[in-house]
Amino acid sequence: MSPGRSWATALRVLRQLRHDPRTIALLLAVPCVLQVLVHELFAGRPQVFQSLGVPLLGLFPFVAMFIVTSITMLRERTSGTLERLLTTPIGRGDLLVGYGIAFAFVAAAQASLVSVLSFGLLGLESDYRLAVVALAIANAVLGMALGLFASAFARTEFQAVQFMPAFVLPQILLCGLLVPRDEMAGWLQALSAVMPLTYAYDALARVSRGAVDARFWLDVVVVAGVTVLALALGALTLKRRTP
Amino acid sequence: MDPAISVRGLHVVRGGREVLHGIDVDLAAGRITGLLGPSGSGKTTLMRAIVGAQVVESGDVTVLGLPAGSPVLRSRVGYQTQAPSVYPDLTVTENLGYFAAILGSGSAQVVDAIATVGLGGLERQLASTLSGGELARLSLAAALLNGPELLVLDEPTVGLDPVLRRDLWETFHRLAADGATLLVSSHVMDEADRCDDLVLIREGAVLASGTPAELLEQTGARELGAAFLALVDGAERGGSR
């Protein structure tokens, strides 16, 4: 592992984004617009926004980074840049950590902006605002790690895009955001128990209610553990020798 | 002197089909070897095996005295893939700056590499806005950054105008004179004259190897294109007998 090579990779990914201002604008503006829509949708029932606002804020970066990473990684694979990199001294871990740094940075910008909007203008309340942003960044890195792993199974960009509904939507449906988990059928509860987003959502919901307890920390450990596991599995899919 | 590259009994299977059928070849150090053959003859697969990017079925590939793909070789071998493998959404300098950081080179090497491939004046241009020939040269520059002992270049001069091709071949000879070993593939026979040694491959097997003069003498042909045809005809007659 080499911090210099990770850092160079992070800078490279961020420079690629900088040359694509429209993507930056979309990454920053879309979560804000969605948050405003949710706020207006429940204008007559402000308590709903109070309970949805924090989890949504923390889940946007997960979805965004999942998509961005799976496409970026697929482009590295198909353009030959990955093959070139893997004939150089860069370690596979260096590459993945570089991606993680870059997307954590983007997630921090994204989550900070939605936070300022939600807490400042939309009247969302939480005693743990910094924790919300920190969880949003952690979820972004989780999304990145899962997106990276998923990209190994995509041969085309069409497939990579379809991984969003395939990998991400079921997790959003079952994580407890729409229906509390204890009201779900038993098999759905069992399914949601093996989905990492369930724990990411639970941590955010607990922060939102002000219940930072042992279960909250367990959630954080699960999210971190799954991130490390997905990165390790992702590293295994970066083969120096290919058929 | 030990050969820079030694390939013994190399078999490679791709997509369920054997594409290299037992290649045996030695490449002399400090020389430019041209790997010539028609499209689909296995040139890229052989080069990928040499840089350690190819899963091989059987056989040995030794590079600079080490098994191909050894970790220490990654900083001693430069590889230019056939398709330009650079980031289209980065500028020329940003692309090379990134690869230099990975290879442990500095900004001086970036400036040198840009000059070597003749991309001066385009430093701040996005790779996606470069022409095909400029892209190919950017991809070549990325392989030159750390002054590798062995350069494996897959069709580096395809689609370039004659002046640029001549300039690049002068660069290759300068690098060889400085001690580097070069393996350069091409499917155009008129580049064969510029190489010190030639390896002709066809349908995954070595047809002939030697210096251009030796191949001319062996076939009695007046130029290398005719020599290649004579060797193909000879091999086919040999095969049908």
CSV table of C-alpha atoms in Angstrom, one decimal, chain A residues 2 4-20 72 75-76 78-91 94-95 99 239-243, chain B residues 13-14 48-49 51-56 67-69 71 73-75 77 79-81 83-91 94 98-99 101-104 126 138-140 142-143:
chain,number,residue,atom,x,y,z
A,2,SER,CA,1.2,3.5,-0.9
A,4,GLY,CA,1.1,8.6,-2.4
A,5,ARG,CA,-0.5,6.5,-5.1
A,6,SER,CA,-3.9,6.5,-3.3
A,7,TRP,CA,-3.8,10.2,-3.0
A,8,ALA,CA,-2.8,10.6,-6.7
A,9,THR,CA,-5.7,8.4,-7.7
A,10,ALA,CA,-8.1,10.5,-5.5
A,11,LEU,CA,-6.9,13.7,-7.2
A,12,ARG,CA,-7.2,12.1,-10.6
A,13,VAL,CA,-10.8,11.0,-10.0
A,14,LEU,CA,-11.7,14.5,-8.7
A,15,ARG,CA,-10.0,16.1,-11.7
A,16,GLN,CA,-12.1,14.0,-14.0
A,17,LEU,CA,-15.2,15.2,-12.2
A,18,ARG,CA,-14.0,18.8,-12.4
A,19,HIS,CA,-13.9,18.6,-16.2
A,20,ASP,CA,-17.5,17.4,-16.0
A,72,THR,CA,-16.5,4.9,-13.5
A,75,ARG,CA,-15.1,2.7,-17.9
A,76,GLU,CA,-11.7,1.9,-16.4
A,78,THR,CA,-13.4,-1.2,-20.9
A,79,SER,CA,-11.1,1.7,-21.9
A,80,GLY,CA,-7.9,-0.2,-21.0
A,81,THR,CA,-6.8,2.2,-18.3
A,82,LEU,CA,-7.3,-0.4,-15.7
A,83,GLU,CA,-5.2,-2.9,-17.6
A,84,ARG,CA,-2.5,-0.2,-18.0
A,85,LEU,CA,-2.6,0.6,-14.3
A,86,LEU,CA,-2.4,-3.0,-13.3
A,87,THR,CA,0.9,-3.4,-15.3
A,88,THR,CA,2.3,-0.6,-13.1
A,89,PRO,CA,3.4,-0.7,-9.5
A,90,ILE,CA,0.1,0.6,-8.2
A,91,GLY,CA,-1.5,-1.8,-5.7
A,94,ASP,CA,-4.1,1.9,-3.5
A,95,LEU,CA,-6.6,2.2,-6.4
A,99,TYR,CA,-11.5,6.0,-5.2
A,239,LYS,CA,-7.2,-9.1,-11.8
A,240,ARG,CA,-3.8,-8.3,-13.1
A,241,ARG,CA,-4.0,-11.2,-15.5
A,242,THR,CA,-7.2,-11.6,-17.6
A,243,PRO,CA,-8.2,-14.2,-20.1
B,13,VAL,CA,-6.4,-19.9,-25.0
B,14,ARG,CA,-8.9,-17.1,-25.4
B,48,ARG,CA,0.0,-9.2,-23.0
B,49,ALA,CA,1.7,-12.4,-21.9
B,51,VAL,CA,3.8,-7.7,-19.6
B,52,GLY,CA,2.0,-10.3,-17.4
B,53,ALA,CA,-1.6,-9.2,-18.2
B,54,GLN,CA,-2.5,-12.4,-20.0
B,55,VAL,CA,-3.7,-15.6,-18.4
B,56,VAL,CA,-1.5,-18.3,-20.1
B,67,PRO,CA,9.0,-14.6,-14.6
B,68,ALA,CA,6.7,-12.2,-16.6
B,69,GLY,CA,4.3,-10.4,-14.3
B,71,PRO,CA,5.9,-7.3,-9.1
B,73,LEU,CA,9.0,-5.8,-13.3
B,74,ARG,CA,6.0,-3.4,-13.0
B,75,SER,CA,8.4,-0.5,-12.6
B,77,VAL,CA,8.6,-2.5,-18.1
B,79,TYR,CA,3.5,-1.0,-21.9
B,80,GLN,CA,1.4,0.8,-24.5
B,81,THR,CA,-1.8,-0.9,-25.3
B,83,ALA,CA,-6.3,1.2,-27.9
B,84,PRO,CA,-5.1,4.5,-26.3
B,85,SER,CA,-5.5,3.7,-22.6
B,86,VAL,CA,-5.7,7.2,-21.2
B,87,TYR,CA,-8.5,9.2,-19.5
B,88,PRO,CA,-10.5,11.1,-22.1
B,89,ASP,CA,-11.8,13.5,-19.4
B,90,LEU,CA,-8.4,14.7,-18.3
B,91,THR,CA,-5.9,17.0,-20.1
B,94,GLU,CA,-3.2,15.6,-16.0
B,98,TYR,CA,-1.3,10.8,-12.8
B,99,PHE,CA,0.7,8.0,-14.5
B,101,ALA,CA,2.7,9.7,-9.8
B,102,ILE,CA,1.9,6.0,-10.0
B,103,LEU,CA,5.3,5.2,-11.5
B,104,GLY,CA,7.2,7.4,-9.1
B,126,LEU,CA,-8.6,17.4,-22.9
B,138,LEU,CA,-0.3,10.4,-25.4
B,139,SER,CA,-0.7,6.8,-24.6
B,140,LEU,CA,2.9,6.2,-25.8
B,142,ALA,CA,2.5,7.4,-20.6
B,143,ALA,CA,4.6,4.3,-21.2
